[in-house]
Structure formats: structure tokens, C-alpha cells
XYZ file of C-alpha atoms in Angstrom:
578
model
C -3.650 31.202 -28.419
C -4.770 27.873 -29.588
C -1.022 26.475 -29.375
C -1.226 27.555 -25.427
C -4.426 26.489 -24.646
C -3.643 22.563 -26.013
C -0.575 22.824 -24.397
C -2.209 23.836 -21.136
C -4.948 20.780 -21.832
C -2.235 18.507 -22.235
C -0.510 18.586 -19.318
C -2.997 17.744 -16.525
C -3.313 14.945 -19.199
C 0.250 13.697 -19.186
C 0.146 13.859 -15.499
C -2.067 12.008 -14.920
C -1.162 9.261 -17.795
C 1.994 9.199 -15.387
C 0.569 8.911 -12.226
C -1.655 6.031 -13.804
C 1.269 4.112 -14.814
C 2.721 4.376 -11.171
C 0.197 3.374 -9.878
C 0.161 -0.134 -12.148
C 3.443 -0.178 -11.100
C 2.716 -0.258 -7.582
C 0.045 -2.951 -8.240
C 2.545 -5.335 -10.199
C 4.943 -5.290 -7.565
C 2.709 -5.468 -4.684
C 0.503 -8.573 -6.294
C 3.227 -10.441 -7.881
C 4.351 -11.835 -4.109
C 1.167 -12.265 -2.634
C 0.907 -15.897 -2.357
C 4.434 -16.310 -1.343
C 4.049 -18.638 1.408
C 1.859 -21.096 -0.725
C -0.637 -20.545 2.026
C 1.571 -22.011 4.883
C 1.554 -18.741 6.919
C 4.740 -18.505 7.551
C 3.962 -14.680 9.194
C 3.200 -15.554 12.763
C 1.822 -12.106 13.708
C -0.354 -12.651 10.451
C -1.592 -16.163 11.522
C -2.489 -14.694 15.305
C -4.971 -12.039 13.083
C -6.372 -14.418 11.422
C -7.098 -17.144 14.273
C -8.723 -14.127 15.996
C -10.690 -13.255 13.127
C -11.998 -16.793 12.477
C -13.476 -16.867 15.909
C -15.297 -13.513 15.573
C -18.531 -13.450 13.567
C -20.992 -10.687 12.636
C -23.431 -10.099 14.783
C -23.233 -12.768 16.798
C -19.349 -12.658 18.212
C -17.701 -9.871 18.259
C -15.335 -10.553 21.324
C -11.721 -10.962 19.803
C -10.484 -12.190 23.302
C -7.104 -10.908 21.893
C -5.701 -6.784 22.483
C -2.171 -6.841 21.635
C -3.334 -5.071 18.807
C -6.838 -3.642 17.830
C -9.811 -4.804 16.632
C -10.509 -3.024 13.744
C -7.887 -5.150 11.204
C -9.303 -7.837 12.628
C -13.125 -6.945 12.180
C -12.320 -5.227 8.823
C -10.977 -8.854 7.183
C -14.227 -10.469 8.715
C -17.053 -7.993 7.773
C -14.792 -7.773 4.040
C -15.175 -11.859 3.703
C -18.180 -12.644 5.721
C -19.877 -10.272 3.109
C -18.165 -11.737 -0.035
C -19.919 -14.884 1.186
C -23.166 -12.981 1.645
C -23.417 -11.474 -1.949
C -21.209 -13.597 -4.023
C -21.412 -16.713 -2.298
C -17.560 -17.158 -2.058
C -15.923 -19.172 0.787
C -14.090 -16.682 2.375
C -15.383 -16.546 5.739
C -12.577 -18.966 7.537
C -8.894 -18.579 8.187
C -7.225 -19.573 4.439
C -9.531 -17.272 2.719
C -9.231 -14.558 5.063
C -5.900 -14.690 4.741
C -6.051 -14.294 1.099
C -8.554 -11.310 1.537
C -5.972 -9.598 4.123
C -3.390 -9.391 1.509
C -5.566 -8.475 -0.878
C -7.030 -5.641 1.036
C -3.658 -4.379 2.438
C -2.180 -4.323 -1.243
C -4.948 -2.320 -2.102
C -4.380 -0.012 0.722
C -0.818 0.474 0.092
C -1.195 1.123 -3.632
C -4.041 3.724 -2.681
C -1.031 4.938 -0.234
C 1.034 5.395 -3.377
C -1.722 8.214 -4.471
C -1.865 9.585 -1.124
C 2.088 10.331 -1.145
C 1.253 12.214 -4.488
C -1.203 14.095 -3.447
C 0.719 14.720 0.209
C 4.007 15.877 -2.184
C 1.819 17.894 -3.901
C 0.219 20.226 -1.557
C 3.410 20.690 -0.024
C 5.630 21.376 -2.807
C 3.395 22.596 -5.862
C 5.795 20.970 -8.317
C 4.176 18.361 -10.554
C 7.127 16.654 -11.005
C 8.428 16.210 -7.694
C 4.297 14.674 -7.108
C 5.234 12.022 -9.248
C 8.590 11.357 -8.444
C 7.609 11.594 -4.310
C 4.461 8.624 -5.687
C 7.269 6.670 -7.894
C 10.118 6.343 -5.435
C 7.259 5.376 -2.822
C 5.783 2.392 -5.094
C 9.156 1.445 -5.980
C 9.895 1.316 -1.973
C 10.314 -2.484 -1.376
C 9.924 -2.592 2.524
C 5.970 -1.493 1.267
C 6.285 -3.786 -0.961
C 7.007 -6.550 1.667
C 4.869 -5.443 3.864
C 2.180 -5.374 1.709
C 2.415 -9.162 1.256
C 1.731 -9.632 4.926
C -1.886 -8.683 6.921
C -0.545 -6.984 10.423
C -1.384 -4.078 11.456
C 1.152 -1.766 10.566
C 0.094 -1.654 7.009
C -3.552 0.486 8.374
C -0.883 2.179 10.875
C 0.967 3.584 7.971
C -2.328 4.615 5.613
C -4.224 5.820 8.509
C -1.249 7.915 10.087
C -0.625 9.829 6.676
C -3.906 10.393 6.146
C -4.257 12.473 9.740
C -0.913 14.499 9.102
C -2.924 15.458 5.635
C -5.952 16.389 6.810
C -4.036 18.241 10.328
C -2.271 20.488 7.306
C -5.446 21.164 5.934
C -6.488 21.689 9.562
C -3.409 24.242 10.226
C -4.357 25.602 6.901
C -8.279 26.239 7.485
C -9.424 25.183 10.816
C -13.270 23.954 11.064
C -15.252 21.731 13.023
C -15.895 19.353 9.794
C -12.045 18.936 9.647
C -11.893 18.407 13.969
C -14.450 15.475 13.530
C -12.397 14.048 10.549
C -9.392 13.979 12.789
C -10.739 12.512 15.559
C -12.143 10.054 13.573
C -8.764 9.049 12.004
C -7.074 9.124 15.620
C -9.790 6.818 16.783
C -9.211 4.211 13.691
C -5.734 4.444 14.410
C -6.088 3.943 18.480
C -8.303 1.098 17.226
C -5.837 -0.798 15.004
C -2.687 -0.287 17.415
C -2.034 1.850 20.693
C 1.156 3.109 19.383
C -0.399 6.443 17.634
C -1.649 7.737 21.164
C 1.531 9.516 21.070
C 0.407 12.093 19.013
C -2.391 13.041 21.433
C -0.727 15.867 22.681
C 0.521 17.234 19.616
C -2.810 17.334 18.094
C -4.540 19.144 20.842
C -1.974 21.636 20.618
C -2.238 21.876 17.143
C -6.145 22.487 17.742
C -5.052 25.991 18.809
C -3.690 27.497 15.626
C -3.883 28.058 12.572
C -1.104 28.924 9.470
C -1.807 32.576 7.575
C 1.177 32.998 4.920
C 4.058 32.552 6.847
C 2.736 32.813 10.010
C 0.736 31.224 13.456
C -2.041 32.614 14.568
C -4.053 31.301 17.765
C -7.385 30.905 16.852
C -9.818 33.402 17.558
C -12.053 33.448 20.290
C -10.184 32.854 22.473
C -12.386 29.693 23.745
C -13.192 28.052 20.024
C -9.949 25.670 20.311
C -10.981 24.097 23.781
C -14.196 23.565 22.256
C -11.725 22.472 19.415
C -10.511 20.003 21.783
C -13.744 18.832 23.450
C -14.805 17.877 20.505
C -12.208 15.780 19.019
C -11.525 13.751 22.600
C -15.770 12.736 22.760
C -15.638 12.169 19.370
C -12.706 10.064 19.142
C -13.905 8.169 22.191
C -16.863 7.549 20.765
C -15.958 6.283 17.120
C -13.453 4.396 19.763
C -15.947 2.515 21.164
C -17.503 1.870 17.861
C -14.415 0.098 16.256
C -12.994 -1.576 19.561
C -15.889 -2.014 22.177
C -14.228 -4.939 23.770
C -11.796 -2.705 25.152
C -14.149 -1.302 27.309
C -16.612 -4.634 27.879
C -13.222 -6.235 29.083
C -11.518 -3.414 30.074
C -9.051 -5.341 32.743
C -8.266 -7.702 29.672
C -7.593 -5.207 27.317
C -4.947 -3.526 30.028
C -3.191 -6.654 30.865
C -2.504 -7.084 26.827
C -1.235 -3.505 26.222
C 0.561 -3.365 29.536
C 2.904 -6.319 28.472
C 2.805 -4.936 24.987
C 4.186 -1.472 26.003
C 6.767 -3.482 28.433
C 8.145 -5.477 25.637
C 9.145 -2.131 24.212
C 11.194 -0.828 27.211
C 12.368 -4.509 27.522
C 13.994 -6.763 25.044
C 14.193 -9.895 27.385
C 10.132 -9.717 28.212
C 9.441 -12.363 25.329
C 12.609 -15.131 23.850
C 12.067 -13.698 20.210
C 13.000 -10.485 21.179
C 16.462 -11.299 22.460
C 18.161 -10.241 18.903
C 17.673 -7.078 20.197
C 19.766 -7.004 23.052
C 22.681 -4.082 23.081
C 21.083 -2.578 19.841
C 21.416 1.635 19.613
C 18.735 3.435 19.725
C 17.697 5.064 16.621
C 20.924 4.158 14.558
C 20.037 0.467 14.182
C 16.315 2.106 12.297
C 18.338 3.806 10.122
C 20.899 1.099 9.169
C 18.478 -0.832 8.570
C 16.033 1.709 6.642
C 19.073 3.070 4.839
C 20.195 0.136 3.343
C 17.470 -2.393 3.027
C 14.042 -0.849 3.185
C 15.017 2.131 1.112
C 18.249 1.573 -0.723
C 21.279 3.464 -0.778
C 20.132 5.638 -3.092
C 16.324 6.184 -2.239
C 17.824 7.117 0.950
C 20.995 9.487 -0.196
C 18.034 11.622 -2.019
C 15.826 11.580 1.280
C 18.666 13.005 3.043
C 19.625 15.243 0.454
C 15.951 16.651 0.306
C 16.201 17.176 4.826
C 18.848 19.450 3.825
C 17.228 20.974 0.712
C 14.620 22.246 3.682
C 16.801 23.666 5.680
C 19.108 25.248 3.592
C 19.015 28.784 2.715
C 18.475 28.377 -0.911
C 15.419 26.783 -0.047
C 14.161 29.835 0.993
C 14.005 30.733 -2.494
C 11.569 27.542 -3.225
C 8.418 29.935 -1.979
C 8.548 31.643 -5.154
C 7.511 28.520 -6.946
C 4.665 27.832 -4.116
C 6.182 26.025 -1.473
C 5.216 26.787 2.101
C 7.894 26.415 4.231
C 5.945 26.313 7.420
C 3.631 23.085 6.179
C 6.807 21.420 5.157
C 8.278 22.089 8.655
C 5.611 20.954 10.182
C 5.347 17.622 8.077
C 9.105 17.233 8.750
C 9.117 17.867 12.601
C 5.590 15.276 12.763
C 7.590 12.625 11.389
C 10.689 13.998 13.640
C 8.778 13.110 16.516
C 7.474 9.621 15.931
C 11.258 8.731 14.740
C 12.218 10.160 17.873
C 9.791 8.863 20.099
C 10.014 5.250 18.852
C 13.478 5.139 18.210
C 14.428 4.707 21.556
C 12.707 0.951 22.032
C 14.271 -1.908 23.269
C 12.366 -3.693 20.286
C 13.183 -2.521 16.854
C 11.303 -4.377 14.628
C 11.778 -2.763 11.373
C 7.710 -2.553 10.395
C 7.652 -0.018 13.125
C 9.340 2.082 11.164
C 6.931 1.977 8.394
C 5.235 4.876 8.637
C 7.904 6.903 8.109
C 8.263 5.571 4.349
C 6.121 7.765 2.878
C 7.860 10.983 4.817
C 10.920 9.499 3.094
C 9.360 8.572 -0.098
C 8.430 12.935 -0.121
C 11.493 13.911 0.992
C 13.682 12.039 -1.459
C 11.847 13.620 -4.206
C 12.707 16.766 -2.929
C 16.229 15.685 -2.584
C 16.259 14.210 -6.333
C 14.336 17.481 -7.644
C 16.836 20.017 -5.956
C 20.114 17.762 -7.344
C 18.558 17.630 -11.085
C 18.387 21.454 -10.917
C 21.851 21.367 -10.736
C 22.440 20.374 -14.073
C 21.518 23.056 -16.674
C 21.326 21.452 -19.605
C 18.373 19.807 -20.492
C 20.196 16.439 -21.560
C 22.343 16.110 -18.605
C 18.825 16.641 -16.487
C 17.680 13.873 -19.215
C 20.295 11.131 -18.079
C 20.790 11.980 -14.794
C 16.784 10.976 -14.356
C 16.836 8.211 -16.396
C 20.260 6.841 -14.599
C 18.817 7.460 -10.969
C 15.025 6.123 -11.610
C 16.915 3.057 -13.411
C 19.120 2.221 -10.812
C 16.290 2.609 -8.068
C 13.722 -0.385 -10.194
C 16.785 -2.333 -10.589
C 17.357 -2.212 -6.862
C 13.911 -2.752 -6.336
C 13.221 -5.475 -8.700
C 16.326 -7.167 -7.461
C 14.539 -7.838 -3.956
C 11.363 -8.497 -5.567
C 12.878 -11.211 -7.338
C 12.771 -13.448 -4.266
C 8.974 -13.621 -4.710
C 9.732 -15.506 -8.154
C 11.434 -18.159 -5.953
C 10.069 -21.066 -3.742
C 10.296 -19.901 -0.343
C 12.857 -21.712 1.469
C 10.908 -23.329 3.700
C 9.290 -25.203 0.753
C 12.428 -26.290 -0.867
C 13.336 -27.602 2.473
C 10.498 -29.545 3.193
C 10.611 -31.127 -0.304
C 14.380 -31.933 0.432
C 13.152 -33.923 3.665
C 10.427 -35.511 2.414
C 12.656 -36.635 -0.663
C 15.701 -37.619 1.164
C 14.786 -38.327 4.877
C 13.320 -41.599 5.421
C 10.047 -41.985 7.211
C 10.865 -42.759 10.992
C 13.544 -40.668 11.486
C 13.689 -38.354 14.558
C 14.137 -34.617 13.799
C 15.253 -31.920 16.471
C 13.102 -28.996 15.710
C 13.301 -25.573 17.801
C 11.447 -24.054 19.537
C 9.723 -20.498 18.912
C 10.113 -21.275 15.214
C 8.630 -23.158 12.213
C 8.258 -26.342 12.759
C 9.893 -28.075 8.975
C 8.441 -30.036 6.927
C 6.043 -28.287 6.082
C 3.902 -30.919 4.603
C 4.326 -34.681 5.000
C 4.493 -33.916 9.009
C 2.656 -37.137 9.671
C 6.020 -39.606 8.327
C 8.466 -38.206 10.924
C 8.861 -38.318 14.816
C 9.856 -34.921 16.301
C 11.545 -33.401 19.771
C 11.824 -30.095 20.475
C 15.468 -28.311 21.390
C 14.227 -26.008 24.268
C 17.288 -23.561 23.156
C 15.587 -20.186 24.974
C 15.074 -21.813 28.339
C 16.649 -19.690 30.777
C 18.583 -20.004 32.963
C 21.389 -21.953 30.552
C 22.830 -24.452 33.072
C 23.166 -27.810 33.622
C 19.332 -29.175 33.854
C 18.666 -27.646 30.764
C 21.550 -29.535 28.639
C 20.790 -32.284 30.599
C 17.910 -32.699 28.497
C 19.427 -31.507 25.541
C 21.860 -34.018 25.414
C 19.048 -36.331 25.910
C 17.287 -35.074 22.645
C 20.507 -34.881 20.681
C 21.021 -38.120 21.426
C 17.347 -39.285 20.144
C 17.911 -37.034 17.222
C 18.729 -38.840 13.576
C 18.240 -34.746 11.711
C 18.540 -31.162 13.375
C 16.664 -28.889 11.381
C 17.417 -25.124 11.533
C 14.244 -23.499 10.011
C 15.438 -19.593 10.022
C 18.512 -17.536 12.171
C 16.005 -16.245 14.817
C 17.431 -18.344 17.198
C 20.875 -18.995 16.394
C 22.042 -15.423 15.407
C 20.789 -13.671 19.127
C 21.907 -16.626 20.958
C 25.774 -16.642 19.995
C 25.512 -13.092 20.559
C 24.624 -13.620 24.809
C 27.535 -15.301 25.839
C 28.990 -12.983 28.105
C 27.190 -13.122 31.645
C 29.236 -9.942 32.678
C 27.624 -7.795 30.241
C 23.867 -9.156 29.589
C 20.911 -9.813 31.972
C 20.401 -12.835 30.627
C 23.071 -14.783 28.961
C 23.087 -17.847 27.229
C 27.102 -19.131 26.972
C 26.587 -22.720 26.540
C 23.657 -22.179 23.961
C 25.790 -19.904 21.960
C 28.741 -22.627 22.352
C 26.443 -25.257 21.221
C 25.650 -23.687 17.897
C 29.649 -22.799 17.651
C 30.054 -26.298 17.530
C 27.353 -27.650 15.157
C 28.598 -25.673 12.590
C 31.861 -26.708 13.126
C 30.849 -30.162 12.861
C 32.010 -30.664 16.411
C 28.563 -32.380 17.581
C 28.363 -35.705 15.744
C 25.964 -33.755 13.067
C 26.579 -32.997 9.817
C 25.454 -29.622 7.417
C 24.052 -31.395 4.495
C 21.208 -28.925 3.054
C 21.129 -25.274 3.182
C 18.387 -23.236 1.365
C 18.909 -19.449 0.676
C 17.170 -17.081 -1.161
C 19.038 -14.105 -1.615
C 17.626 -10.827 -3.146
C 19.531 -10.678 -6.636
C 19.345 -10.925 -10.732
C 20.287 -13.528 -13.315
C 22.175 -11.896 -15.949
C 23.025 -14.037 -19.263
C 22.651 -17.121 -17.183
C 24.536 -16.051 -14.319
C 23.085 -15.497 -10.887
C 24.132 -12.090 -8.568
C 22.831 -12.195 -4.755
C 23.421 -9.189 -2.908
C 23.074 -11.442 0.626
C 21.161 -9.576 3.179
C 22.167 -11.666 6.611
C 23.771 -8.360 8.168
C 19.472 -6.796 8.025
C 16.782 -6.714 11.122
C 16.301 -10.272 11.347
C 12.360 -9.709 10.549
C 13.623 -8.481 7.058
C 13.770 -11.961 5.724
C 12.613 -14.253 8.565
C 9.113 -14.297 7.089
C 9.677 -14.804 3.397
C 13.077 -15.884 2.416
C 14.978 -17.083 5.583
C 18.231 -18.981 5.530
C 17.264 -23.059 6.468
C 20.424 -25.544 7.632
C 19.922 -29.414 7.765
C 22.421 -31.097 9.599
C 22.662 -35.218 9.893
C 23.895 -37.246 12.390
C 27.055 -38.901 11.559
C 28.484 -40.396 14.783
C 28.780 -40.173 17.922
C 32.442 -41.624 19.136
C 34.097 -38.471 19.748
C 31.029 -36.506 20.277
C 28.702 -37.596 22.956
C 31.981 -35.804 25.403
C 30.877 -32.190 24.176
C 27.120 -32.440 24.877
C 27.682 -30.826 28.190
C 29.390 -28.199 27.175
C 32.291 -25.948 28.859
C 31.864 -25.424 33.157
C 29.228 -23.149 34.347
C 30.295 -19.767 33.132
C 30.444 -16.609 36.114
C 28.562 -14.420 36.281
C 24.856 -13.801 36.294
C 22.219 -16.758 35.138
């Protein structure tokens, strides 16, 4: 008796000693990147949040004049700093130490996420182990990781979202009015960071209706109680709405204008230049490319697929006996179903919109790895098969966090210029990106390549050739432009189509324009092994995978201009639409 009652003590124990040390885990890799721009702010959705929230003070400005997104990041970095200075007389209350307080607070966020996913995994599945293995392959996630070195908004979308699909189980579970008010609180912190959630407006007043007994749904009884239900959540949200975003409603005609050409963007890549690499992308397969190979890992994702089928599959069935309930698992699967579905389809894929989906995978990919380690009987082969998989998956991971222990390339660039350009020189910067150097701006003279300006014909490279011709350096400060560019060359098949641009860059990096590639900075996710270096390059990823904090940066010099000046203007007008 005394044998089963320490063993029964000890346990809890050891669970939690594990969860503890995932959770350190998910702090070292989310902190050990957090300064990786050197405080250059190289994150230009980042820098917008911050320029809004250095204009806002409490409680004398609170008008963010700004509603592409919400107010409440923005308010929550102020009120967070602005009291830091209050009580601890800090300097925080202005745009470089906001910016460190940002990342601080969404690292702290996502490693609180990592706890969430445990406790999410574990009233689904009532398996300990899968708990801990859903919260490991989560913190070991690196597009979290990434992201959690950035403030935008996406980081509350993705703690705020899993938190309502916990508390609507509970809801489906035990319906009350304490649990209504908590959801309609959530929803309204979520409308309030970004107007993407709305979508789940209808599902959740539907979901107000029933309730889960065993196996099965039962409308809730009266008959009335869930339009009451429903009342209350919709006043309520509105309300705590109006709370966290007030300018929405002070400037109403403001706040529709920003979310109108918001919402547009997504049902049209050509609405803004920077959203041209996403011309001709598929729906919903590009997202998973992308998720599947970069901001999982092939593996992390082979066991999230493997644990979709695990659900499904008839064996599963059998899983109830050891406290699963299929219907909340279904209904966790088929809420994260429907945002994939639902914003898989946009013309704009950034791959952060995707993020709150990881922890759905992060779940589900426990439940893969559990159901494939009960296929081995023995005990030892279960013993190496974990310790082979979970070793594989940190090496992956630490392999991409190893570009944090790197200068970002923007830095070694602008340390190659300062070192090796003279002062005086004119450099050919683009436009809608960084402008490089970084530092030491003040030495050079600078004209901007207008490379977007539409339409592509001959007054444009008129004054292109112009600047080319001015131009001693071109500098190249990440593939945003470049890469989309070369892709828009045929007018037959675009809207908007950019043949000489994409020519032009043909020809620089042939060495066809006079210039010549002498500096190229990459930092490729990778290991050194015994001295040697292994990059597994990542160029073929979303181009906001590495745009932000390890972009590829080309130099070129001009060496001459004899047998160049004659291909400034390019081929003949091309047919077709401009």
C-alpha cells in the first residue's frame, strides 16, 4: 500500500518536473533572439505598432489614428511601459523601449501558450504523455519561435484564439452564463487586436445552442435560454469592444476606410507593391508548403498528419476507453478546419496568418507521435524511437535558431559599406525596402530605383537609366523585390506585369548592366559540426520567412559603362496589358 501510494505521489511530481523543463525550454529559445535586429527594426509591421504607440499616452491620448489592426496591442505595450516608468522609474515609455517591452511581453505570451497547448492536449486526450509531448513539440515549433521575436499582432491572435476554443469546449461541455461572458470577452479582445477572428461569429452563436452529454448534442433546455445565450454574448462583446478599441466608434468612418482596404488586400494581391509575390499562388497548398516544411518541419508535420488520421480512423474509436472524447476532439479539429479553410483562400498568404493553427498542429502531432510509438511493443524500441524523433525535432529546431547567434545580414552589410565604400559615393537603394547602411547614413548620397512603379514602360526607365547612370553602388537589401518581379513578365497572363523590370534584374546578375556582384550576405539556418558549416538554404520559403531576420543582401559596383549604357532601355514595349 505504501509502494502504491508513493508511486501515485510521484507522478503528478514527475509531470510536472517535465512540463517545467519545457517550459525553460520554450523560454531559452524564445529569449535567445530577441534583440536580433540590434534595435534597427528591421520588422516594418513592428515599427508601424510602435510609432502608433509612441503617439498614444494614458489618459491624455488615446486616439491611435491608425486601424489596420486594433488597438489593444498597441495600448497594451503603452499602459505595460508607461507604468514601468511610473513605479520603477525606467525609460520605457518611447519607441526603442517599447519595442523592447513588445518582445518581451509577446515571448512571455507565447511561452504561457506553451502551457495552454498542455493543458488544451490534456482535456482532450487524458494521456499525460501525449500533454507533454503536444507542449514540447509546440515550444520546439520555430515559426513561434520567430514570431515571438517580433511585436505584431498575430502573436495575441494566436493566444487569444486558443484560449476561446478552450473555454467554448468547456462551454459545449457545461454551458453557463459565467462561461458566455468569458467568451464574449475573449471574442471582443480578439475583434480588438485584429478583425480577422469575426469569422467565427457565427459559429459561436450556434454553438450557444448546445451542449455535449457523453457522446451526444443536446439543444439546451428551455427552449429560449440560448437566445438569451446569444444576447448576452453580442452586448457584452460590444461593450468590452468599446472598452479596448473606442476609436473605432469615435472615428467610425476612419476605422472603415482602414479595414475596408485591409480586407481588399486579401481578395487582391496587386492592392499594395509588397504583395505582388503573391501573384498566381494556390490557395491553401502554398500554407501548407510552407507550414510543412519550414514552420513545422518535416517531421513535426508527418506526426500532425499522422495524428488527423489517428482521429478518424476506426481504431481510434477504441481511444474512449482511455478517456478521450471523440466529439470535443472533432470539434477542436473541424474549429481549426474552418479558419484553415476560410483563410486559405486569400490572395495574401503571409505565413503569420497561419499562426494560429500551430498549436492545433502542435496537439495533433502528439497524437500522431503517441499512436505510432504504440506500435512498437517493446519497451526499448518505444525507448529509441522517442529519443530518435524528439532528437531529430531540437536538432531541426536549433538548426533555425542558430541564425539568431549570427549578425543579421543587414548589419554585416552595412559594416561592409561603411568599410569599403568611400564617403561620396552614390548608392541606388529600392524602394519599399530597407534602406542599407544601416548606420553611417550621413557619408553617402542616395537615389531611389522606383522598381514597383506601374505601368513598366518607357517613362519609367527613362528615369531609371537616369539613376543608374548617377549610381557608383546598387544595393539589394532583401529578395522582396527582385524575386516577385522576375516572376510578372508575361502581360498575357498577369494584371499587372512588369517585363522590363524582371529583364533588368536578369541582367544585373548577369553582369550585363555595367555593375558588378561584389558582396553578398546570407544567413542560412544550419549547424557547424567539427569546424564545418551545414546550411539547409531556405530561398524556396514565403518570402516573410526570412525577410525580417536573415534576408539574402547583394552589392553590386559599377564597373563600366562602354558596352552597357545600350541595355538601359531594355527590350521594345512588350504586348499585352500595362
Amino acid at each position: 500500500m505504501l509502494r502504491h501510494v508513493n508511486f501515485m505521489t510521484r507522478k503528478p511530481f514527475i509531470t510536472s518536473l517535465c512540463l517545467a523543463a519545457i517550459l525553460l525550454a520554450a523560454a531559452g529559445f524564445r529569449f535567445v533572439g530577441i534583440n536580433w535586429d540590434y534595435g534597427y527594426q528591421q520588422h516594418p509591421d513592428e515599427r508601424m505598432l510602435m510609432l502608433v504607440a509612441s503617439r498614444i499616452r494614458f489618459f491624455d491620448k488615446l486616439d491611435p489614428d491608425f486601424f489596420n489592426y486594433g488597438s489593444f496591442p498597441v495600448y497594451c505595450v503603452r499602459a505595460v511601459a508607461q507604468l514601468s516608468d511610473a513605479l520603477f522609474h525606467t525609460r520605457w515609455a518611447n519607441y526603442d523601449g517599447m519595442l523592447f517591452v513588445g518582445r518581451v511581453l509577446v515571448s512571455l505570451l507565447d511561452i504561457l501558450m506553451v502551457y495552454c497547448v498542455y493543458r488544451l492536449a490534456d482535456k482532450l486526450f487524458r494521456v499525460p504523455r501525449l500533454s507533454l509531448c503536444a507542449a514540447a513539440f509546440y515550444a520546439l515549433s520555430f515559426f513561434p519561435i520567430q514570431n515571438s521575436n517580433f511585436y505584431i499582432v498575430d502573436n495575441f491572435v494566436n493566444f487569444f484564439l486558443t484560449l476561446l476554443c478552450g473555454l467554448l469546449l468547456l462551454y459545449l461541455k457545461k454551458a453557463s452564463l459565467s462561461k458566455v461572458a468569458g467568451l464574449a470577452a475573449l471574442f471582443a479582445v480578439l475583434l480588438a487586436t485584429k478583425v480577422t477572428p469575426v469569422i467565427y461569429l457565427p459559429v459561436i452563436l450556434l454553438m450557444l445552442f448546445f451542449q455535449v452529454r457523453g457522446f451526444r448534442w443536446h439543444l439546451l433546455r428551455p427552449w429560449y435560454r440560448p437566445f438569451q445565450y446569444q444576447v448576452l454574448f453580442v452586448l457584452l462583446c460590444l461593450a468590452c469592444h468599446f472598452v479596448l478599441m473606442p476609436y473605432a466608434y469615435i472615428r467610425f468612418d476612419k476605422f472603415w476606410s482602414d479595414i475596408t482596404l485591409q480586407m481588399q488586400m486579401s481578395r487582391d494581391p496587386y492592392v499594395f507593391p509588397y504583395t505582388l509575390q503573391y501573384v498566381g499562388t494556390k490557395p491553401y497548398s502554398y500554407y501548407f508548403i510552407n507550414m510543412f516544411f519550414w514552420g513545422l518541419g518535416p517531421m513535426l508535420s508527418s506526426f500532425f498528419l499522422l495524428g488527423l488520421l489517428s482521429v478518424f480512423l476506426p481504431g481510434a474509436q477504441q481511444a474512449k476507453r482511455q478517456g478521450r472524447v471523440f466529439v470535443f476532439v472533432l470539434v477542436y479539429v473541424l474549429w481549426n478546419f474552418y479558419y484553415f479553410a476560410v483563410l486559405g483562400r486569400s490572395a495574401v498568404k503571409f505565413m503569420r496568418y497561419m499562426l494560429p493553427l500551430y498549436p492545433f498542429a502542435a496537439v495533433m502531432a502528439a497524437a500522431g507521435f503517441e499512436w505510432t510509438l504504440s506500435l512498437f511493443k517493446r519497451k526499448k524500441m518505444q525507448g529509441l524511437y522517442f529519443v530518435a524523433a524528439f532528437g531529430f525535432i531540437f536538432l531541426w529546431t536549433v538548426c533555425f535558431v542558430d541564425i539568431y547567434s549570427r549578425p543579421l545580414t543587414r548589419i554585416e552589410a552595412s559594416k561592409w559599406i561603411n568599410r569599403h565604400i568611400p564617403a561620396g559615393a552614390v548608392l541606388a537603394v529600392e524602394h519599399w525596402d530597407e534602406r542599407l547602411p544601416l548606420f553611417g547614413v550621413d557619408r553617402y548620397v542616395f537615389v531611389e530605383l522606383p522598381l514597383y512603379e506601374y505601368p513598366d514602360q518607357e517613362r519609367k526607365w527613362a528615369g531609371m537609366k537616369d539613376k543608374l547612370r548617377q549610381a557608383d553602388y546598387i544595393i539589394i537589401a532583401s529578395q522582396k523585390l527582385f524575386v516577385p518581379l522576375q516572376k510578372l513578365g508575361n502581360c498575357q497572363e498577369v494584371a499587372r506585369c512588369y517585363p522590363r523590370s524582371g529583364d533588368y534584374y536578369r541582367k544585373l546578375f548577369a553582369g550585363q548592366l555595367g555593375f558588378e556582384k561584389v558582396a553578398e550576405f546570407t544567413s542560412y539556418p544550419g549547424l557547424t559540426v567539427l569546424g564545418r558549416r551545414f546550411d539547409f538554404p531556405d530561398d524556396q520559403a514565403d518570402e516573410s520567412f526570412s525577410v525580417y531576420d536573415h534576408p539574402r543582401v547583394y552589392i553590386f559596383q559599377k564597373r563600366g559603362f562602354s558596352q552597357s549604357e545600350r541595355q538601359y532601355p531594355f527590350p521594345a514595349e512588350s504586348p499585352g496589358r500595362q
